[in-house]
Amino acid sequence: MTQTFDSGTRPGGPGRSGRSGGLFRRDSAFRRAPGRRRGSPRLAVGTLIVLGLAVLVVPVVARLDQQLVDLGAASLPPRPAHPFGTDEMGRDVLLRAVYGLRVSLLVGLVAALVSVTIGTLVGLVSGALGGIADRFIMRVVDGVNSIPHLLLGIFIVAMIKPSVGAVIVSVALTHWTTTARIIRSEVLALRSRPFIDAAISGGSSRLRIVRRHFLPHLAPHVALAAVLMMPHAIWHETALSFLGLGLPPHLASLGNMINDGARSLLAGNWWASIFPGLFILLPTLAISALTQYWRDRTSPRWRSELQL
Amino acid sequence: MLFAEGSPAEGLRADGITVAYDRRRVLDGTSLTVRPGIVTGLAGPSGCGKSTLARVLAMLLRPAAGRLTVDGTEVRRWRHRADLRTRVALIFQQPRLAVDPRFTLLDVIVEPLLAAGRPAADAIAHGERLADEMSLTADLLTRRRHEVSDGQLQRACVARALALRPRYVICDEMTTMLDASTQAHLVARLESYRQETGAGVLAVTHDTDLLARWCEAGAVHHLPAPDGTSLVR
C-alpha cells in the first residue's frame, strides 16, 4: 500500500521504492527532494535554544572564578561531579566551556555582523553605482586583500589594548572584502534583469530599488556570509589568543581552552580540548542548517521546482 | 517659456537614434514618433533592434546618438534620473522576467503607486481596482510569479504599466508568448485605455496580422534587418 502510494505521487519514486520496504519503510516519510537539506529546522533550532539558554542561565546560577586553580583535581576524566572532566589546572571544563562559548559567540557574532555589514555596504554601493566608482572601490578592496589578513589583524589588535573589543575590531576590519565581492557580483547580475528595468520604468528611485529589490534578494547571501564568517571569527579569536594578543590567557574562551587542552592531549586528556571543540562545532552547524532552511523558504524558484 | 515646455501634440519622438552595444551598432539613425491617441506599429525581423528602440523610448537605455523628446521636452537624463520616465510605460515581452520573483501580483501592480509616494491604503485600493479591470481575481493577487500562468502574469504587468496613467504605452511583443484569447483581452484593455485617456500606443511586434488589425494603416514603421539584408528578404 505504502509503496504504491509513494511511487505514484512522488517523483523519482519507482527508482527508490525498492528500498523503502520492510524495516526501512518509514524512510519514505523522510525522503527529501533533491538538492534540499532538511525539511524542518527543529534540530537546529533546538540546539541553538539549548546553547543559548546555557549561555544565558548558567552564568547566573554558577559563577566562574576565572583565576581559580585546584591542582588536587587536575586532569580528571569526565565524571558526575565534572561531566566534561577538568583541565590541567583542575578547572571544570563544562563551566569554563559555557563561559568560553559566551565570549566566543559574542566575538563571532559581533565581528561577523560588523564585517558583513561593511562588506554589504561596500558591495552594494560598488555594484549599484557601477562605472568609475565601482572600479575605484574594487581597487581598494584588492589593496586590503593583498595584505595577509592575519598579519593585518595582528597589526590592528596590537594598536589596541588586548580585550574582546580589540579582537572584534581586528576580525571585522580584515574580513569584509569577501562579502563585498560576493555582494557586488550579485548586484551586477541583478541589475541587468528585466524586472529592475520594469521598476525603473515604474518610477522607482535608486534607493527604492535597493530597498525593495536588491536587499531582499541579497539577504540569503548576506546571511550565509555572516554564518560562514562566525566560525572564522572564532578561529581568529583563537589565533590571536594563542599569540598572546587576543584575550588574556586566564579568561575562559573556547580558543584559550583548546590551546590549553592541546598541550595535554598527548597525555591522553582528550576531554579538555574535545568538548570546547564541540562547543564551536554545534552552534556553527545549527546556524548554517537554519540558513539552508531559510534559503529554501525564500528562494521561490527553487521552491517551485522542488514542489512540482 | 510656454513654448519651451512643448505641446502634448508633439508626441513621443525619437530622432536619429543610434545605439551601440560595445562595438556593434544596433540602430542606425532611426526616427519614430508615437502620437497621442493613436496606435503606432513597429515591425521588423528579429534582431533588428525593435526591443532596443523600445528601451530607448522608455528612457531605459541611453542611445549613442540621436535625441528623444517627450511632448516637446528633450530627454537628457536616462534610467533612474529621467524625470519623465513614468510618462512612458513599457510592457515587456516576457512577463516572467519582468516581475520580481518575491513580489505577489498585488505588490507588482502597487509598486509604481508606492514609488510615486501614494499612501499604502490608497495604493492598495487603486491596485485592486486596476487588477479588477484586468479580470484578475482576488485569490490571484496573493500569488507570486511562479504560481500563475504567463497570461495572468502579463495581465498584472499591463495593470502595473497603466497604474500611473502614462501618456504613452509601449508594448514590446506583449502578446507573442500568449494564446489568442489572452491576446485579444490585453489588446482590448489597451484600446479602452487609449480611448479613455487619449494615450499613444506603440505596438512592437513581428506579428503582421496583429499590426493590421490594431494599428492605423499609415502608422506602421518597419525597421530594416540587421546588416542591411532587408532588401534580400
Coordinates of C-alpha atoms in Angstrom, one line a residue:
Chain A
M1 CA 0.0 0.0 0.0
T2 CA 2.5 2.5 1.1
Q3 CA 4.8 1.7 -1.8
T4 CA 2.2 2.2 -4.5
F5 CA 1.1 5.5 -2.8
D6 CA 4.7 6.7 -2.7
S7 CA 5.8 5.8 -6.2
G8 CA 2.5 7.2 -7.6
T9 CA 2.8 10.6 -6.1
R10 CA 6.5 11.3 -5.6
P11 CA 8.9 12.0 -8.5
G12 CA 11.7 9.6 -8.6
G13 CA 9.7 7.1 -6.5
P14 CA 10.0 4.0 -8.6
G15 CA 13.8 4.0 -8.6
R16 CA 13.9 4.1 -4.9
S17 CA 10.8 2.4 -3.7
G18 CA 12.5 -1.0 -3.6
R19 CA 14.5 0.3 -0.6
S20 CA 11.5 1.6 1.3
G21 CA 10.1 -1.9 2.1
G22 CA 10.3 -3.8 5.4
L23 CA 12.3 -2.2 8.2
F24 CA 13.1 0.9 6.3
R25 CA 9.5 1.7 5.2
R26 CA 9.5 4.8 7.3
D27 CA 12.3 6.1 5.2
S28 CA 9.8 7.3 2.6
A29 CA 8.5 9.8 5.1
F30 CA 11.9 11.3 5.5
R31 CA 12.9 11.2 1.8
R32 CA 13.9 14.6 0.7
A33 CA 13.5 16.3 -2.6
P34 CA 16.9 16.5 -4.5
G35 CA 19.0 19.4 -3.5
R36 CA 17.1 20.0 -0.4
R37 CA 18.6 19.6 3.0
R38 CA 16.3 19.3 6.0
G39 CA 12.6 19.7 5.8
S40 CA 12.3 21.1 9.3
P41 CA 14.9 23.1 11.2
R42 CA 13.7 21.7 14.6
L43 CA 17.0 20.1 15.5
A44 CA 19.0 23.2 14.6
V45 CA 16.6 25.5 16.5
G46 CA 16.6 23.1 19.4
T47 CA 20.5 23.1 19.6
L48 CA 20.6 26.8 19.4
I49 CA 17.9 27.2 22.1
V50 CA 19.8 24.8 24.4
L51 CA 23.1 26.5 23.9
G52 CA 21.5 29.9 24.1
L53 CA 19.9 29.1 27.4
A54 CA 23.1 27.6 28.7
V55 CA 25.0 30.7 27.9
L56 CA 22.4 33.0 29.4
V57 CA 21.3 31.0 32.5
V58 CA 24.5 29.2 33.7
P59 CA 26.4 32.4 34.5
V60 CA 23.5 33.4 36.7
V61 CA 23.3 30.1 38.5
A62 CA 27.0 29.2 38.8
R63 CA 29.7 31.8 38.9
L64 CA 33.1 31.1 37.5
D65 CA 36.2 32.2 39.3
Q66 CA 38.5 32.8 36.3
Q67 CA 41.6 32.8 38.5
L68 CA 40.8 29.6 40.4
V69 CA 43.4 26.8 40.3
D70 CA 42.8 23.4 42.1
L71 CA 45.8 21.2 41.3
G72 CA 44.3 18.5 43.5
A73 CA 41.6 17.9 40.9
A74 CA 43.8 18.3 37.9
S75 CA 43.1 16.4 34.7
L76 CA 40.2 14.4 35.9
P77 CA 38.3 12.5 33.2
P78 CA 34.5 13.1 32.9
R79 CA 32.6 12.0 36.0
P80 CA 29.3 13.0 37.6
A81 CA 30.8 15.9 39.5
H82 CA 32.6 17.2 36.4
P83 CA 30.6 15.9 33.3
F84 CA 33.3 17.2 30.9
G85 CA 36.2 16.5 33.2
T86 CA 38.8 19.0 34.5
D87 CA 41.8 20.6 32.8
E88 CA 45.4 20.5 33.9
M89 CA 44.7 23.4 36.3
G90 CA 41.8 21.4 37.9
R91 CA 39.2 23.8 36.4
D92 CA 35.8 22.4 35.4
V93 CA 35.7 22.1 31.6
L94 CA 31.9 22.3 31.4
L95 CA 31.6 25.5 33.3
R96 CA 34.6 27.1 31.5
A97 CA 33.3 25.9 28.1
V98 CA 29.9 27.6 28.7
Y99 CA 31.7 30.8 29.7
G100 CA 34.0 30.4 26.8
L101 CA 31.1 29.9 24.4
R102 CA 29.6 33.1 25.7
V103 CA 32.8 35.0 24.8
S104 CA 33.4 33.2 21.5
L105 CA 29.8 33.6 20.4
L106 CA 29.9 37.3 21.2
V107 CA 33.2 37.8 19.4
G108 CA 32.0 35.7 16.4
L109 CA 28.6 37.3 16.2
V110 CA 29.6 40.9 16.5
A111 CA 32.7 40.6 14.3
A112 CA 30.7 38.7 11.7
L113 CA 27.9 41.2 11.7
V114 CA 30.2 44.2 11.5
S115 CA 32.3 42.8 8.8
V116 CA 29.3 41.6 6.7
T117 CA 27.7 44.9 7.2
I118 CA 30.8 46.7 5.9
G119 CA 31.1 44.3 3.1
T120 CA 27.4 44.5 2.1
L121 CA 27.5 48.3 2.0
V122 CA 30.7 48.4 0.0
G123 CA 29.5 45.8 -2.4
L124 CA 26.1 47.4 -2.8
V125 CA 27.5 50.9 -3.4
S126 CA 30.1 49.5 -5.8
G127 CA 27.6 47.3 -7.8
A128 CA 24.7 49.8 -7.8
L129 CA 26.8 52.8 -8.9
G130 CA 29.0 51.0 -11.4
G131 CA 31.4 52.8 -13.7
I132 CA 34.4 54.7 -12.2
A133 CA 33.1 54.5 -8.6
D134 CA 32.9 50.7 -9.0
R135 CA 36.4 50.4 -10.3
F136 CA 37.8 52.6 -7.6
I137 CA 36.1 50.7 -4.8
M138 CA 37.2 47.4 -6.2
R139 CA 40.8 48.5 -6.3
V140 CA 40.6 49.5 -2.7
V141 CA 39.2 46.0 -1.9
D142 CA 42.2 44.5 -3.9
G143 CA 44.5 46.6 -1.8
V144 CA 43.1 45.4 1.5
N145 CA 43.1 41.8 0.1
S146 CA 46.7 41.9 -0.8
I147 CA 47.8 42.2 2.8
P148 CA 47.6 38.8 4.6
H149 CA 44.6 39.3 6.9
L150 CA 46.1 37.6 10.0
L151 CA 49.0 40.0 9.8
L152 CA 46.7 42.9 9.3
G153 CA 44.6 41.7 12.2
I154 CA 47.6 41.4 14.4
F155 CA 48.6 44.9 13.4
I156 CA 45.2 46.3 14.3
V157 CA 44.9 44.4 17.6
A158 CA 48.4 45.4 18.6
M159 CA 47.4 49.0 18.4
I160 CA 44.6 48.5 20.9
K161 CA 44.7 47.1 24.4
P162 CA 44.0 43.3 24.4
S163 CA 40.3 42.9 25.0
V164 CA 37.2 41.4 23.5
G165 CA 36.6 44.7 21.7
A166 CA 40.1 44.7 20.1
V167 CA 39.6 41.2 18.7
I168 CA 36.2 42.2 17.3
V169 CA 37.6 45.3 15.6
S170 CA 40.6 43.3 14.3
V171 CA 38.5 40.5 12.8
A172 CA 35.8 42.8 11.4
L173 CA 38.2 45.1 9.6
T174 CA 40.0 42.3 7.9
H175 CA 37.1 40.2 6.7
W176 CA 34.7 42.4 4.9
T177 CA 36.3 42.1 1.5
T178 CA 35.0 38.7 0.5
T179 CA 31.4 39.8 1.3
A180 CA 31.9 43.0 -0.7
R181 CA 33.0 40.9 -3.7
I182 CA 30.1 38.5 -3.5
I183 CA 27.5 41.2 -3.0
R184 CA 28.9 43.3 -5.8
S185 CA 28.8 40.5 -8.3
E186 CA 25.2 39.6 -7.2
V187 CA 24.2 43.2 -7.6
L188 CA 25.7 43.3 -11.1
A189 CA 23.8 40.2 -12.0
L190 CA 20.6 41.6 -10.5
R191 CA 21.0 45.0 -12.2
S192 CA 20.7 43.6 -15.7
R193 CA 17.5 41.6 -15.0
P194 CA 14.3 43.0 -16.7
F195 CA 12.4 43.4 -13.5
I196 CA 14.8 46.0 -12.4
D197 CA 14.2 47.8 -15.7
A198 CA 10.5 47.5 -15.0
A199 CA 11.0 49.0 -11.6
I200 CA 12.9 51.9 -13.0
S201 CA 10.3 52.4 -15.7
G202 CA 7.7 52.4 -12.9
G203 CA 9.4 55.4 -11.3
S204 CA 11.4 53.7 -8.5
S205 CA 14.4 55.7 -7.3
R206 CA 17.8 54.1 -6.9
L207 CA 17.2 53.9 -3.1
R208 CA 13.8 52.3 -3.5
I209 CA 15.2 49.6 -5.9
V210 CA 18.0 48.9 -3.4
R211 CA 15.4 48.5 -0.6
R212 CA 12.7 46.7 -2.5
H213 CA 14.6 44.5 -4.9
F214 CA 18.4 44.3 -4.1
L215 CA 18.3 43.9 -0.4
P216 CA 15.6 41.1 -0.3
H217 CA 17.5 39.2 -3.0
L218 CA 20.8 39.7 -1.2
A219 CA 19.5 38.7 2.2
P220 CA 20.2 35.0 1.9
H221 CA 23.7 35.7 0.6
V222 CA 24.4 38.2 3.4
A223 CA 23.1 35.7 6.0
L224 CA 25.2 33.0 4.5
A225 CA 28.3 35.2 4.5
A226 CA 27.6 36.1 8.2
V227 CA 27.2 32.5 9.1
L228 CA 30.3 31.4 7.3
M229 CA 32.1 34.3 9.0
M230 CA 31.2 33.3 12.5
P231 CA 33.4 30.2 12.9
H232 CA 36.1 32.1 11.0
A233 CA 35.9 34.9 13.5
I234 CA 36.0 32.5 16.4
W235 CA 39.1 30.9 14.9
H236 CA 40.8 34.3 14.6
E237 CA 40.0 34.9 18.2
T238 CA 41.8 31.6 19.0
A239 CA 44.7 32.5 16.9
L240 CA 45.1 35.9 18.4
S241 CA 44.7 34.5 21.9
F242 CA 47.4 31.9 21.1
L243 CA 49.8 34.7 20.1
G244 CA 49.1 36.5 23.3
L245 CA 47.4 39.4 21.5
G246 CA 43.8 38.4 22.0
L247 CA 42.0 37.6 25.2
P248 CA 44.2 37.3 28.3
P249 CA 45.1 33.6 28.8
H250 CA 43.3 33.1 32.1
L251 CA 40.0 34.2 30.6
A252 CA 37.8 31.3 29.7
S253 CA 37.4 31.4 25.9
L254 CA 37.0 28.4 23.6
G255 CA 40.2 29.4 21.8
N256 CA 42.2 29.6 25.0
M257 CA 40.7 26.3 26.2
I258 CA 41.5 24.4 23.0
N259 CA 45.1 25.7 23.1
D260 CA 45.5 24.7 26.7
G261 CA 43.9 21.3 26.1
A262 CA 46.1 20.7 23.1
R263 CA 49.1 20.6 25.3
S264 CA 47.7 17.8 27.5
L265 CA 46.2 15.9 24.5
L266 CA 49.4 13.7 24.3
A267 CA 48.9 12.7 27.9
G268 CA 45.5 11.3 26.9
N269 CA 43.4 14.1 28.3
W270 CA 41.1 14.3 25.2
W271 CA 38.2 15.9 27.1
A272 CA 40.0 19.2 27.7
S273 CA 40.0 20.0 24.0
I274 CA 37.2 17.9 22.5
F275 CA 34.4 19.5 24.5
P276 CA 35.4 23.1 23.8
G277 CA 35.7 22.0 20.1
L278 CA 32.2 20.6 20.1
F279 CA 31.0 23.9 21.5
I280 CA 32.4 25.6 18.4
L281 CA 31.0 23.0 16.1
L282 CA 27.5 22.7 17.3
P283 CA 26.3 26.3 17.1
T284 CA 28.1 26.7 13.8
L285 CA 26.3 23.7 12.2
A286 CA 23.0 24.7 13.7
I287 CA 23.2 28.2 12.3
S288 CA 24.2 27.0 8.9
A289 CA 21.3 24.5 8.8
L290 CA 19.0 27.3 9.6
T291 CA 20.4 29.4 6.7
Q292 CA 19.9 26.5 4.4
Y293 CA 16.3 26.2 5.5
W294 CA 15.8 30.0 5.1
R295 CA 17.2 29.8 1.6
D296 CA 14.7 27.1 0.7
R297 CA 11.9 29.2 2.0
T298 CA 12.9 32.5 0.5
S299 CA 14.2 31.3 -2.9
P300 CA 10.9 30.8 -4.7
R301 CA 12.4 29.5 -7.9
W302 CA 13.9 26.6 -6.0
R303 CA 10.8 26.0 -4.1
S304 CA 8.6 25.9 -7.1
E305 CA 10.8 23.4 -8.8
L306 CA 11.0 21.2 -5.8
Q307 CA 7.3 21.1 -5.1
L308 CA 6.3 20.1 -8.6
Chain B
M1 CA 8.6 79.7 -21.8
L2 CA 5.2 78.2 -22.7
F3 CA 6.6 77.0 -26.0
A4 CA 9.7 75.6 -24.5
E5 CA 7.6 73.2 -22.4
G6 CA 6.2 71.9 -25.7
S7 CA 2.8 70.7 -26.5
P8 CA 1.4 67.2 -25.9
A9 CA 0.5 67.0 -29.6
E10 CA 4.2 66.5 -30.4
G11 CA 4.1 63.0 -29.0
L12 CA 7.0 60.8 -28.1
R13 CA 9.6 61.5 -30.7
A14 CA 12.9 59.7 -31.4
D15 CA 15.2 61.4 -33.9
G16 CA 18.2 59.7 -35.4
I17 CA 18.6 57.2 -32.7
T18 CA 21.8 55.1 -32.8
V19 CA 22.6 52.5 -30.2
A20 CA 25.9 50.8 -29.8
Y21 CA 26.4 47.6 -27.8
D22 CA 30.1 47.5 -27.4
R23 CA 31.3 47.8 -31.0
R24 CA 28.1 46.6 -32.6
R25 CA 25.6 49.2 -33.8
V26 CA 22.0 48.1 -33.5
L27 CA 20.0 51.1 -34.7
D28 CA 21.4 53.4 -37.2
G29 CA 19.8 56.8 -37.1
T30 CA 16.3 55.5 -36.6
S31 CA 13.5 58.0 -36.2
L32 CA 10.0 57.3 -35.0
T33 CA 7.1 59.3 -33.5
V34 CA 4.4 57.9 -31.2
R35 CA 1.5 60.3 -31.4
P36 CA -1.1 60.6 -28.6
G37 CA -4.4 58.9 -29.2
I38 CA -3.4 56.6 -32.0
V39 CA -1.8 53.2 -32.2
T40 CA 1.6 53.2 -34.0
G41 CA 3.1 49.9 -35.1
L42 CA 6.8 48.9 -35.1
A43 CA 7.7 45.9 -37.2
G44 CA 10.8 44.2 -38.4
P45 CA 12.6 40.8 -38.3
S46 CA 14.1 39.5 -35.1
G47 CA 17.4 41.1 -34.2
C48 CA 16.7 44.3 -36.0
G49 CA 16.6 46.4 -32.8
K50 CA 12.8 46.7 -32.0
S51 CA 13.3 46.0 -28.3
T52 CA 16.3 48.2 -28.2
L53 CA 14.3 51.1 -29.6
A54 CA 11.5 50.3 -27.2
R55 CA 14.0 50.6 -24.3
V56 CA 15.3 53.9 -25.7
L57 CA 11.7 55.2 -25.9
A58 CA 11.1 54.2 -22.3
M59 CA 14.2 56.1 -21.3
L60 CA 15.8 52.9 -20.0
L61 CA 18.7 52.9 -22.5
R62 CA 20.8 55.9 -23.4
P63 CA 21.4 56.0 -27.1
A64 CA 24.9 56.7 -28.5
A65 CA 23.5 59.3 -30.8
G66 CA 20.1 61.0 -31.5
R67 CA 17.5 62.7 -29.4
L68 CA 14.3 61.7 -27.7
T69 CA 11.6 64.2 -26.9
V70 CA 8.5 63.6 -24.7
D71 CA 5.7 66.1 -25.5
G72 CA 8.4 68.5 -26.7
T73 CA 10.7 68.2 -23.7
E74 CA 14.1 66.7 -24.6
V75 CA 15.3 63.8 -22.6
R76 CA 18.8 64.5 -21.3
R77 CA 19.0 62.1 -18.3
W78 CA 18.2 58.4 -18.5
R79 CA 17.1 55.5 -16.4
H80 CA 16.8 56.5 -12.7
R81 CA 17.4 60.1 -13.5
A82 CA 14.9 60.5 -16.2
D83 CA 12.2 62.7 -14.7
L84 CA 9.6 61.9 -17.3
R85 CA 10.1 58.2 -17.3
T86 CA 6.7 57.4 -15.8
R87 CA 5.0 59.2 -18.7
V88 CA 6.1 56.3 -20.9
A89 CA 5.1 52.8 -19.8
L90 CA 6.8 49.7 -21.1
I91 CA 5.2 46.3 -21.3
F92 CA 7.8 43.6 -21.7
Q93 CA 7.8 40.6 -23.9
Q94 CA 8.4 38.1 -21.2
P95 CA 6.3 38.8 -18.1
R96 CA 8.1 36.1 -16.2
L97 CA 11.4 38.0 -16.3
A98 CA 9.8 41.4 -15.8
V99 CA 8.4 40.6 -12.4
D100 CA 10.4 40.3 -9.2
P101 CA 10.1 36.6 -8.0
R102 CA 9.5 37.8 -4.4
F103 CA 6.5 40.0 -5.3
T104 CA 2.9 39.0 -5.2
L105 CA 0.8 40.1 -8.1
L106 CA -0.7 42.8 -5.9
D107 CA 2.9 44.0 -5.0
V108 CA 3.7 44.2 -8.7
I109 CA 0.7 46.4 -9.5
V110 CA 1.0 48.6 -6.4
E111 CA 4.8 49.2 -6.6
P112 CA 4.7 52.1 -9.1
L113 CA 2.0 53.8 -7.0
L114 CA 4.0 53.4 -3.8
A115 CA 7.1 54.6 -5.7
A116 CA 5.1 57.7 -6.7
G117 CA 4.5 58.4 -3.0
R118 CA 0.9 57.3 -2.7
P119 CA -0.2 56.3 0.8
A120 CA -0.3 52.5 1.1
A121 CA -4.0 52.0 1.8
D122 CA -4.9 54.3 -1.1
A123 CA -2.4 52.5 -3.4
I124 CA -3.7 49.1 -2.5
A125 CA -7.3 50.1 -3.2
H126 CA -6.2 51.6 -6.5
G127 CA -4.2 48.4 -7.3
E128 CA -7.2 46.2 -6.6
R129 CA -9.3 48.3 -9.0
L130 CA -6.6 48.0 -11.7
A131 CA -6.5 44.3 -11.2
D132 CA -10.2 44.1 -11.4
E133 CA -10.1 45.9 -14.8
M134 CA -7.7 43.2 -16.0
S135 CA -10.0 40.5 -14.6
L136 CA -7.5 39.3 -12.1
T137 CA -9.4 37.7 -9.2
A138 CA -8.6 38.4 -5.5
D139 CA -7.1 34.9 -5.0
L140 CA -4.6 35.5 -7.8
L141 CA -3.3 38.7 -6.2
T142 CA -1.7 37.0 -3.3
R143 CA 0.3 34.6 -5.6
R144 CA 3.8 35.0 -6.8
R145 CA 5.1 34.9 -10.3
H146 CA 5.7 31.1 -10.3
E147 CA 2.2 30.4 -9.2
V148 CA 0.4 32.0 -12.1
S149 CA 0.3 31.5 -15.9
D150 CA 2.0 33.7 -18.4
G151 CA -1.3 35.2 -19.4
Q152 CA -2.2 36.1 -15.8
L153 CA 1.2 37.5 -15.2
Q154 CA 1.1 39.6 -18.3
R155 CA -2.3 41.0 -17.2
A156 CA -0.7 42.1 -14.0
C157 CA 2.1 43.7 -16.0
V158 CA -0.4 45.6 -18.0
A159 CA -2.1 46.7 -14.8
R160 CA 1.3 47.9 -13.5
A161 CA 2.0 49.7 -16.7
L162 CA -1.3 51.6 -16.6
A163 CA -1.1 52.3 -12.8
L164 CA 0.4 55.8 -13.2
R165 CA -1.8 56.6 -16.2
P166 CA 1.1 57.0 -18.7
R167 CA 0.7 59.2 -21.8
Y168 CA 2.4 56.6 -23.9
V169 CA 2.4 52.8 -23.7
I170 CA 5.0 50.7 -25.5
C171 CA 4.0 47.1 -25.9
D172 CA 7.2 45.2 -26.7
E173 CA 5.9 41.9 -28.2
M174 CA 3.4 42.0 -25.4
T175 CA 1.3 39.1 -26.7
T176 CA 3.9 37.0 -28.5
M177 CA 4.0 34.3 -25.9
L178 CA 0.3 34.2 -25.2
D179 CA -2.7 32.5 -26.6
A180 CA -5.2 34.2 -28.8
S181 CA -7.9 34.9 -26.2
T182 CA -5.5 36.5 -23.8
Q183 CA -4.0 38.5 -26.6
A184 CA -7.5 39.8 -27.5
H185 CA -8.2 40.6 -23.9
L186 CA -4.9 42.6 -23.4
V187 CA -5.4 44.5 -26.7
A188 CA -9.0 45.3 -25.8
R189 CA -7.9 46.7 -22.4
L190 CA -5.2 48.9 -24.0
E191 CA -7.8 50.0 -26.6
S192 CA -10.2 51.1 -23.9
Y193 CA -7.4 52.9 -22.0
R194 CA -6.4 54.7 -25.2
Q195 CA -9.9 55.8 -25.9
E196 CA -10.5 56.9 -22.4
T197 CA -7.2 58.9 -21.9
G198 CA -6.1 59.7 -25.4
A199 CA -2.8 58.0 -24.7
G200 CA -0.4 57.0 -27.6
V201 CA 0.3 53.3 -28.0
L202 CA 3.3 51.7 -29.8
A203 CA 2.7 48.1 -30.8
V204 CA 6.1 46.5 -31.3
T205 CA 5.7 43.1 -32.9
H206 CA 6.6 40.9 -35.9
D207 CA 3.0 39.6 -36.0
T208 CA 1.7 41.4 -39.1
D209 CA -1.9 40.2 -38.5
L210 CA -1.9 41.9 -35.2
L211 CA -0.5 45.1 -36.7
A212 CA -3.0 45.1 -39.5
R213 CA -5.9 44.8 -37.0
W214 CA -4.6 47.1 -34.3
C215 CA -2.7 50.0 -36.0
E216 CA -3.7 52.7 -38.3
A217 CA -2.8 51.8 -41.8
G218 CA -0.2 54.5 -42.3
A219 CA 1.3 54.3 -38.9
V220 CA 3.4 51.2 -39.1
H221 CA 7.2 51.6 -39.1
H222 CA 9.4 48.9 -40.5
L223 CA 12.9 48.5 -39.2
P224 CA 15.4 47.0 -41.6
A225 CA 17.0 43.7 -40.8
P226 CA 20.5 43.8 -39.3
D227 CA 23.4 44.5 -41.7
G228 CA 21.0 45.9 -44.3
T229 CA 19.8 42.5 -45.5
S230 CA 16.2 43.7 -45.6
L231 CA 16.3 44.1 -49.4
V232 CA 17.2 40.4 -49.8
R233 CA 14.4 39.3 -47.6

